[in-house]
PDB file of C-alpha atoms in Angstrom:
ATOM      1  CA  MET A  11     -10.285   6.070 -21.441  1.00 88.00           C
ATOM      2  CA  LEU A  12      -9.106   4.558 -18.178  1.00 94.00           C
ATOM      3  CA  LYS A  13     -10.963   2.469 -15.612  1.00 96.00           C
ATOM      4  CA  ILE A  14      -9.490   2.890 -12.143  1.00 97.00           C
ATOM      5  CA  ALA A  15      -9.871   1.165  -8.767  1.00 97.00           C
ATOM      6  CA  LEU A  16      -9.135   3.196  -5.642  1.00 96.00           C
ATOM      7  CA  PRO A  17      -8.773   1.768  -2.118  1.00 95.00           C
ATOM      8  CA  SER A  18     -11.722   2.003   0.246  1.00 93.00           C
ATOM      9  CA  GLY A  19     -11.437   2.061   4.023  1.00 87.00           C
ATOM     10  CA  LYS A  20      -9.895   4.281   6.677  1.00 80.00           C
ATOM     11  CA  SER A  21      -6.270   3.444   5.840  1.00 77.00           C
ATOM     12  CA  LEU A  22      -6.038   4.849   2.308  1.00 89.00           C
ATOM     13  CA  GLU A  23      -9.362   6.232   1.088  1.00 91.00           C
ATOM     14  CA  ALA A  24      -9.194   9.717   2.639  1.00 91.00           C
ATOM     15  CA  GLY A  25      -5.545  10.154   1.675  1.00 91.00           C
ATOM     16  CA  THR A  26      -6.274   9.056  -1.893  1.00 94.00           C
ATOM     17  CA  ILE A  27      -9.117  11.543  -2.283  1.00 93.00           C
ATOM     18  CA  LYS A  28      -6.865  14.320  -0.951  1.00 93.00           C
ATOM     19  CA  LEU A  29      -4.033  13.306  -3.310  1.00 95.00           C
ATOM     20  CA  PHE A  30      -6.327  13.472  -6.347  1.00 95.00           C
ATOM     21  CA  GLU A  31      -7.775  16.807  -5.271  1.00 94.00           C
ATOM     22  CA  ASN A  32      -4.276  18.254  -4.831  1.00 93.00           C
ATOM     23  CA  SER A  33      -3.496  16.945  -8.312  1.00 94.00           C
ATOM     24  CA  PHE A  34      -6.474  18.958  -9.655  1.00 92.00           C
ATOM     25  CA  ILE A  35      -8.545  15.817 -10.223  1.00 92.00           C
ATOM     26  CA  SER A  36     -11.498  16.429  -7.933  1.00 90.00           C
ATOM     27  CA  ILE A  37     -13.333  13.163  -7.288  1.00 90.00           C
ATOM     28  CA  LYS A  38     -16.439  12.286  -5.312  1.00 86.00           C
ATOM     29  CA  ARG A  39     -18.752   9.366  -4.693  1.00 87.00           C
ATOM     30  CA  GLU A  40     -21.814   9.113  -6.929  1.00 85.00           C
ATOM     31  CA  GLY A  41     -23.947   8.919  -3.786  1.00 80.00           C
ATOM     32  CA  ASP A  42     -23.527   8.594  -0.034  1.00 73.00           C
ATOM     33  CA  SER A  43     -23.723   4.793  -0.129  1.00 75.00           C
ATOM     34  CA  SER A  44     -22.235   4.260  -3.598  1.00 84.00           C
ATOM     35  CA  ASN A  45     -18.689   3.109  -4.274  1.00 92.00           C
ATOM     36  CA  GLN A  46     -18.746   4.505  -7.811  1.00 92.00           C
ATOM     37  CA  ILE A  47     -16.606   7.606  -8.373  1.00 93.00           C
ATOM     38  CA  ILE A  48     -17.437  10.666 -10.454  1.00 91.00           C
ATOM     39  CA  PHE A  49     -14.447  12.191 -12.281  1.00 91.00           C
ATOM     40  CA  PRO A  50     -14.127  15.640 -13.906  1.00 88.00           C
ATOM     41  CA  ASP A  51     -14.959  15.858 -17.622  1.00 87.00           C
ATOM     42  CA  TYR A  52     -11.360  16.786 -18.467  1.00 86.00           C
ATOM     43  CA  SER A  53      -9.923  13.673 -16.822  1.00 88.00           C
ATOM     44  CA  ASP A  54      -8.644  10.661 -18.794  1.00 88.00           C
ATOM     45  CA  ILE A  55     -10.367   8.495 -16.186  1.00 91.00           C
ATOM     46  CA  LYS A  56     -13.988   7.869 -17.079  1.00 89.00           C
ATOM     47  CA  PHE A  57     -14.937   5.087 -14.675  1.00 93.00           C
ATOM     48  CA  GLY A  58     -13.801   4.185 -11.184  1.00 95.00           C
ATOM     49  CA  LYS A  59     -14.845   2.559  -7.931  1.00 95.00           C
ATOM     50  CA  PHE A  60     -13.692   2.416  -4.331  1.00 96.00           C
ATOM     51  CA  ILE A  61     -12.810  -1.211  -3.598  1.00 96.00           C
ATOM     52  CA  LYS A  62     -11.264  -3.032  -0.645  1.00 95.00           C
ATOM     53  CA  PRO A  63      -7.468  -2.951  -1.187  1.00 94.00           C
ATOM     54  CA  GLY A  64      -7.072  -6.730  -0.943  1.00 93.00           C
ATOM     55  CA  ARG A  65      -9.395  -7.326  -3.915  1.00 96.00           C
ATOM     56  CA  ILE A  66      -7.779  -4.762  -6.196  1.00 97.00           C
ATOM     57  CA  PRO A  67      -4.703  -6.637  -7.535  1.00 98.00           C
ATOM     58  CA  LYS A  68      -6.680  -9.519  -9.054  1.00 98.00           C
ATOM     59  CA  LEU A  69      -9.239  -7.143 -10.569  1.00 98.00           C
ATOM     60  CA  VAL A  70      -6.409  -5.246 -12.281  1.00 98.00           C
ATOM     61  CA  GLU A  71      -4.773  -8.478 -13.396  1.00 98.00           C
ATOM     62  CA  ASN A  72      -7.942  -9.774 -15.091  1.00 97.00           C
ATOM     63  CA  GLY A  73      -8.576  -6.449 -16.851  1.00 96.00           C
ATOM     64  CA  ALA A  74     -11.588  -5.231 -14.900  1.00 97.00           C
ATOM     65  CA  TYR A  75      -9.527  -2.073 -14.254  1.00 97.00           C
ATOM     66  CA  ASP A  76      -6.635  -0.536 -16.169  1.00 97.00           C
ATOM     67  CA  VAL A  77      -4.944   1.099 -13.207  1.00 98.00           C
ATOM     68  CA  ALA A  78      -5.323   1.189  -9.434  1.00 98.00           C
ATOM     69  CA  ILE A  79      -3.905   2.267  -6.111  1.00 97.00           C
ATOM     70  CA  THR A  80      -3.407  -0.292  -3.338  1.00 96.00           C
ATOM     71  CA  GLY A  81      -0.793  -1.650  -0.934  1.00 94.00           C
ATOM     72  CA  LEU A  82       2.290  -3.556  -2.042  1.00 96.00           C
ATOM     73  CA  ASP A  83       1.523  -6.171   0.624  1.00 95.00           C
ATOM     74  CA  VAL A  84      -1.748  -7.264  -1.003  1.00 96.00           C
ATOM     75  CA  VAL A  85      -0.133  -7.279  -4.462  1.00 97.00           C
ATOM     76  CA  LEU A  86       2.571  -9.683  -3.263  1.00 96.00           C
ATOM     77  CA  GLU A  87       0.206 -11.750  -1.116  1.00 96.00           C
ATOM     78  CA  SER A  88      -2.210 -12.271  -4.015  1.00 96.00           C
ATOM     79  CA  GLU A  89       0.685 -13.110  -6.391  1.00 96.00           C
ATOM     80  CA  SER A  90      -1.060 -11.008  -9.016  1.00 97.00           C
ATOM     81  CA  ASN A  91       0.570 -10.471 -12.413  1.00 97.00           C
ATOM     82  CA  VAL A  92       0.342  -6.676 -12.552  1.00 98.00           C
ATOM     83  CA  GLU A  93       2.793  -3.897 -13.342  1.00 98.00           C
ATOM     84  CA  ILE A  94       3.941  -1.886 -10.324  1.00 98.00           C
ATOM     85  CA  CYS A  95       4.233   1.578 -11.865  1.00 97.00           C
ATOM     86  CA  THR A  96       5.547   3.535  -8.899  1.00 97.00           C
ATOM     87  CA  ARG A  97       5.602   3.923  -5.160  1.00 96.00           C
ATOM     88  CA  LEU A  98       3.321   6.599  -3.690  1.00 95.00           C
ATOM     89  CA  THR A  99       4.564   8.068  -0.427  1.00 91.00           C
ATOM     90  CA  TYR A 100       1.337   8.394   1.516  1.00 88.00           C
ATOM     91  CA  GLY A 101      -0.746   6.139   3.710  1.00 76.00           C
ATOM     92  CA  ARG A 102      -1.497   5.610   7.377  1.00 62.00           C
ATOM     93  CA  SER A 103       1.961   6.951   8.260  1.00 58.00           C
ATOM     94  CA  SER A 104       3.576  10.033   6.749  1.00 54.00           C
ATOM     95  CA  GLU A 105       5.637   7.992   4.287  1.00 62.00           C
ATOM     96  CA  GLY A 106       3.032   5.289   3.781  1.00 67.00           C
ATOM     97  CA  ASN A 107       5.309   2.575   5.179  1.00 84.00           C
ATOM     98  CA  THR A 108       4.088  -0.417   7.161  1.00 90.00           C
ATOM     99  CA  ARG A 109       5.591  -3.784   8.100  1.00 93.00           C
ATOM    100  CA  GLY A 110       4.513  -7.377   8.359  1.00 94.00           C
ATOM    101  CA  VAL A 111       5.758  -8.372  11.822  1.00 95.00           C
ATOM    102  CA  LEU A 112       6.249 -11.827  13.322  1.00 96.00           C
ATOM    103  CA  PHE A 113       5.508 -11.706  17.050  1.00 96.00           C
ATOM    104  CA  ALA A 114       4.951 -13.711  20.227  1.00 96.00           C
ATOM    105  CA  SER A 115       4.078 -13.103  23.850  1.00 96.00           C
ATOM    106  CA  LYS A 116       6.289 -10.624  25.666  1.00 94.00           C
ATOM    107  CA  ASN A 117       7.191 -13.430  28.084  1.00 94.00           C
ATOM    108  CA  ASP A 118       8.076 -15.949  25.373  1.00 95.00           C
ATOM    109  CA  THR A 119      11.684 -17.173  25.443  1.00 95.00           C
ATOM    110  CA  ILE A 120      11.979 -17.057  21.628  1.00 95.00           C
ATOM    111  CA  LYS A 121      14.000 -14.047  20.456  1.00 94.00           C
ATOM    112  CA  THR A 122      14.914 -14.843  16.824  1.00 94.00           C
ATOM    113  CA  VAL A 123      13.387 -16.681  13.873  1.00 94.00           C
ATOM    114  CA  ASN A 124      16.019 -19.422  14.017  1.00 92.00           C
ATOM    115  CA  GLU A 125      14.910 -20.322  17.554  1.00 93.00           C
ATOM    116  CA  ILE A 126      11.338 -21.124  16.467  1.00 94.00           C
ATOM    117  CA  PRO A 127      10.728 -24.885  16.908  1.00 92.00           C
ATOM    118  CA  LYS A 128       9.930 -27.126  13.972  1.00 89.00           C
ATOM    119  CA  ASP A 129       6.242 -27.722  13.259  1.00 91.00           C
ATOM    120  CA  SER A 130       5.307 -24.488  15.045  1.00 95.00           C
ATOM    121  CA  VAL A 131       1.948 -22.997  14.094  1.00 96.00           C
ATOM    122  CA  ILE A 132       1.895 -19.379  12.868  1.00 96.00           C
ATOM    123  CA  LEU A 133      -1.385 -17.446  12.723  1.00 96.00           C
ATOM    124  CA  SER A 134      -0.966 -14.963   9.867  1.00 96.00           C
ATOM    125  CA  GLU A 135      -2.880 -12.285   7.993  1.00 93.00           C
ATOM    126  CA  TYR A 136      -0.486 -12.954   5.080  1.00 96.00           C
ATOM    127  CA  PRO A 137      -0.083 -16.752   4.710  1.00 96.00           C
ATOM    128  CA  VAL A 138       1.636 -16.637   1.298  1.00 97.00           C
ATOM    129  CA  LEU A 139       4.290 -14.131   2.380  1.00 97.00           C
ATOM    130  CA  THR A 140       4.688 -15.901   5.725  1.00 97.00           C
ATOM    131  CA  LYS A 141       5.337 -19.295   4.119  1.00 96.00           C
ATOM    132  CA  LYS A 142       7.832 -17.720   1.741  1.00 96.00           C
ATOM    133  CA  PHE A 143       9.661 -16.017   4.614  1.00 96.00           C
ATOM    134  CA  PHE A 144      10.036 -19.237   6.596  1.00 95.00           C
ATOM    135  CA  GLN A 145      11.141 -21.195   3.534  1.00 93.00           C
ATOM    136  CA  GLU A 146      13.832 -18.598   2.892  1.00 93.00           C
ATOM    137  CA  ASN A 147      14.967 -19.034   6.494  1.00 91.00           C
ATOM    138  CA  GLY A 148      15.137 -22.841   6.227  1.00 91.00           C
ATOM    139  CA  LEU A 149      11.984 -23.458   8.286  1.00 89.00           C
ATOM    140  CA  SER A 150       9.632 -24.859   5.655  1.00 87.00           C
ATOM    141  CA  ASP A 151       8.076 -27.292   8.154  1.00 91.00           C
ATOM    142  CA  VAL A 152       6.176 -24.638  10.129  1.00 94.00           C
ATOM    143  CA  VAL A 153       2.400 -24.622   9.786  1.00 95.00           C
ATOM    144  CA  VAL A 154       0.827 -21.342   8.668  1.00 96.00           C
ATOM    145  CA  VAL A 155      -2.838 -20.726   9.485  1.00 96.00           C
ATOM    146  CA  ALA A 156      -4.617 -17.941   7.607  1.00 95.00           C
ATOM    147  CA  SER A 157      -6.439 -15.255   9.566  1.00 92.00           C
ATOM    148  CA  VAL A 158      -8.684 -12.433   8.356  1.00 81.00           C
ATOM    149  CA  GLY A 159      -7.516 -10.114  11.135  1.00 75.00           C
ATOM    150  CA  SER A 160      -7.269  -9.542  14.895  1.00 84.00           C
ATOM    151  CA  VAL A 161      -4.242 -11.806  15.138  1.00 92.00           C
ATOM    152  CA  GLU A 162      -3.023 -10.005  18.256  1.00 92.00           C
ATOM    153  CA  ALA A 163      -6.149 -11.134  20.126  1.00 91.00           C
ATOM    154  CA  GLU A 164      -5.322 -14.831  19.626  1.00 93.00           C
ATOM    155  CA  VAL A 165      -1.673 -14.784  20.709  1.00 93.00           C
ATOM    156  CA  PRO A 166      -0.647 -16.393  23.004  1.00 93.00           C
ATOM    157  CA  ASP A 167      -3.976 -17.902  24.153  1.00 92.00           C
ATOM    158  CA  GLN A 168      -4.749 -19.779  20.918  1.00 93.00           C
ATOM    159  CA  TYR A 169      -1.463 -19.564  18.997  1.00 95.00           C
ATOM    160  CA  ARG A 170       2.121 -19.110  20.148  1.00 96.00           C
ATOM    161  CA  PHE A 171       3.170 -17.024  17.133  1.00 97.00           C
ATOM    162  CA  GLY A 172       1.378 -14.515  14.929  1.00 96.00           C
ATOM    163  CA  LEU A 173       1.986 -12.168  12.018  1.00 96.00           C
ATOM    164  CA  CYS A 174       0.197  -8.876  11.396  1.00 93.00           C
ATOM    165  CA  LEU A 175       0.738  -5.413   9.946  1.00 89.00           C
ATOM    166  CA  SER A 176       2.460  -2.938  12.242  1.00 87.00           C
ATOM    167  CA  GLU A 177       3.685   0.618  11.800  1.00 80.00           C
ATOM    168  CA  THR A 178       4.830   1.685  15.240  1.00 78.00           C
ATOM    169  CA  GLY A 179       4.454  -1.532  17.272  1.00 79.00           C
ATOM    170  CA  LYS A 180       1.986   0.231  19.594  1.00 83.00           C
ATOM    171  CA  SER A 181      -0.749  -2.414  19.226  1.00 85.00           C
ATOM    172  CA  LEU A 182       1.702  -5.196  20.028  1.00 91.00           C
ATOM    173  CA  ARG A 183       2.986  -3.431  23.135  1.00 91.00           C
ATOM    174  CA  GLU A 184      -0.546  -2.752  24.345  1.00 90.00           C
ATOM    175  CA  ASN A 185      -1.297  -6.488  24.056  1.00 90.00           C
ATOM    176  CA  ASN A 186       1.926  -7.518  25.874  1.00 94.00           C
ATOM    177  CA  LEU A 187       3.443  -8.891  22.687  1.00 95.00           C
ATOM    178  CA  LYS A 188       6.941  -8.529  21.250  1.00 94.00           C
ATOM    179  CA  GLU A 189       8.373  -8.416  17.748  1.00 95.00           C
ATOM    180  CA  ILE A 190      10.575 -11.281  16.644  1.00 95.00           C
ATOM    181  CA  ALA A 191      11.241 -10.266  13.042  1.00 95.00           C
ATOM    182  CA  THR A 192      10.078  -8.067  10.168  1.00 95.00           C
ATOM    183  CA  VAL A 193       8.770 -10.416   7.478  1.00 95.00           C
ATOM    184  CA  PHE A 194       8.106  -7.775   4.805  1.00 95.00           C
ATOM    185  CA  THR A 195       7.821  -4.032   4.270  1.00 94.00           C
ATOM    186  CA  SER A 196       4.887  -2.514   2.421  1.00 94.00           C
ATOM    187  CA  TYR A 197       3.830   0.858   1.054  1.00 94.00           C
ATOM    188  CA  THR A 198       1.250   2.365  -1.272  1.00 95.00           C
ATOM    189  CA  VAL A 199       1.703   1.650  -4.998  1.00 96.00           C
ATOM    190  CA  LEU A 200       0.181   2.549  -8.350  1.00 98.00           C
ATOM    191  CA  VAL A 201      -0.376  -0.635 -10.368  1.00 98.00           C
ATOM    192  CA  ALA A 202      -1.551  -1.235 -13.916  1.00 98.00           C
ATOM    193  CA  ASN A 203      -2.890  -4.037 -16.091  1.00 98.00           C
ATOM    194  CA  LYS A 204      -0.084  -5.261 -18.368  1.00 97.00           C
ATOM    195  CA  GLU A 205      -2.312  -5.487 -21.433  1.00 97.00           C
ATOM    196  CA  SER A 206      -3.515  -1.916 -20.882  1.00 97.00           C
ATOM    197  CA  LEU A 207       0.094  -0.737 -20.946  1.00 97.00           C
ATOM    198  CA  LYS A 208       0.458  -2.220 -24.447  1.00 97.00           C
ATOM    199  CA  ASP A 209      -2.243   0.158 -25.703  1.00 97.00           C
ATOM    200  CA  LYS A 210      -0.548   3.434 -26.689  1.00 97.00           C
ATOM    201  CA  ASN A 211      -3.355   5.740 -25.577  1.00 96.00           C
ATOM    202  CA  LYS A 212      -3.922   3.981 -22.260  1.00 96.00           C
ATOM    203  CA  ARG A 213      -0.186   3.815 -21.562  1.00 97.00           C
ATOM    204  CA  GLU A 214       0.150   7.569 -22.127  1.00 96.00           C
ATOM    205  CA  ALA A 215      -2.845   8.242 -19.862  1.00 96.00           C
ATOM    206  CA  ILE A 216      -1.466   5.983 -17.111  1.00 97.00           C
ATOM    207  CA  ASN A 217       1.945   7.662 -17.343  1.00 97.00           C
ATOM    208  CA  ALA A 218       0.283  11.095 -17.198  1.00 96.00           C
ATOM    209  CA  LEU A 219      -1.590  10.065 -14.056  1.00 96.00           C
ATOM    210  CA  LYS A 220       1.639   8.727 -12.551  1.00 97.00           C
ATOM    211  CA  ARG A 221       3.467  11.996 -13.245  1.00 97.00           C
ATOM    212  CA  SER A 222       0.623  14.037 -11.806  1.00 96.00           C
ATOM    213  CA  LEU A 223       0.415  12.051  -8.557  1.00 96.00           C
ATOM    214  CA  LEU A 224       4.191  11.915  -8.076  1.00 97.00           C
ATOM    215  CA  GLY A 225       4.506  15.621  -8.822  1.00 96.00           C
ATOM    216  CA  THR A 226       1.902  16.416  -6.183  1.00 95.00           C
ATOM    217  CA  LEU A 227       3.618  14.263  -3.559  1.00 94.00           C
ATOM    218  CA  GLU A 228       7.039  15.716  -4.334  1.00 94.00           C
ATOM    219  CA  ALA A 229       5.646  19.267  -4.149  1.00 93.00           C
ATOM    220  CA  GLU A 230       3.936  18.856  -0.752  1.00 89.00           C
ATOM    221  CA  PRO A 231       6.953  19.877   1.386  1.00 88.00           C
ATOM    222  CA  CYS A 232       7.825  22.765  -0.958  1.00 89.00           C
ATOM    223  CA  LEU A 233       6.763  26.388  -1.212  1.00 86.00           C
ATOM    224  CA  LEU A 234       6.559  28.473  -4.377  1.00 83.00           C
ATOM    225  CA  LEU A 235       7.990  31.949  -3.852  1.00 84.00           C
ATOM    226  CA  THR A 236       7.586  34.606  -6.525  1.00 88.00           C
ATOM    227  CA  MET A 237       9.022  38.102  -6.426  1.00 90.00           C
ATOM    228  CA  ASN A 238      10.158  40.989  -8.579  1.00 93.00           C
ATOM    229  CA  VAL A 239      13.966  41.144  -8.615  1.00 93.00           C
ATOM    230  CA  PRO A 240      16.342  43.463 -10.455  1.00 95.00           C
ATOM    231  CA  LEU A 241      18.145  41.429 -13.104  1.00 95.00           C
ATOM    232  CA  ALA A 242      21.511  42.462 -11.667  1.00 96.00           C
ATOM    233  CA  SER A 243      20.542  40.871  -8.324  1.00 95.00           C
ATOM    234  CA  GLN A 244      19.087  37.665  -9.737  1.00 93.00           C
ATOM    235  CA  ASP A 245      22.061  35.366  -9.024  1.00 95.00           C
ATOM    236  CA  GLU A 246      22.411  36.674  -5.481  1.00 95.00           C
ATOM    237  CA  VAL A 247      18.731  36.159  -4.715  1.00 92.00           C
ATOM    238  CA  ILE A 248      18.731  32.611  -6.148  1.00 90.00           C
ATOM    239  CA  GLU A 249      21.741  31.731  -4.003  1.00 93.00           C
ATOM    240  CA  LEU A 250      19.958  32.982  -0.882  1.00 89.00           C
TER     241      LEU A 250
END
């Protein structure tokens, strides 16, 4: 039986609960203040908890959970050795997409990554991905400072450049900031422990969960229409 970690917080928690309910897996918290999840008796999932998305990849990697839902950004940032089973098209935006954006003050003269001076300091919510991005662009001498959030509030007063998650760019515009480059793109993913996938029963259960969630997401924009049709008119009706 599977152990699952689901993302807590306003970004993904509500959408995850809705996705499971639409997949006929009704889940609920054990109590108002508890993070433990109660699953239906017929489910292959027998234990689960709501956990902060950033902590999930390492917990799946070390076997605390067999399968989980989180963001691709935290999987890559944590450099966790987990299996990315599939993309799930839901999240804060309709498609679940978000971007890691490098930015500066709206009045800054810098317009492209290649114009950033050597030894510049970058305040970033994703230091690992930020360092990798600059190395790939031949700017390995920049200094990346890790931040736990609110990067927009410290640019440009404390730091000239920053990196944060952005979907529409609204927060940056409201803070008189401008985008310089997209460092990475992220979306919601289903991940699994690699050892769990070697177990036949767990692998089948994980694949069944994957099919169920994907089927629900693919069906959302569709309608099922049933009607009684004379057999002679069947082809004509299907074409319409």
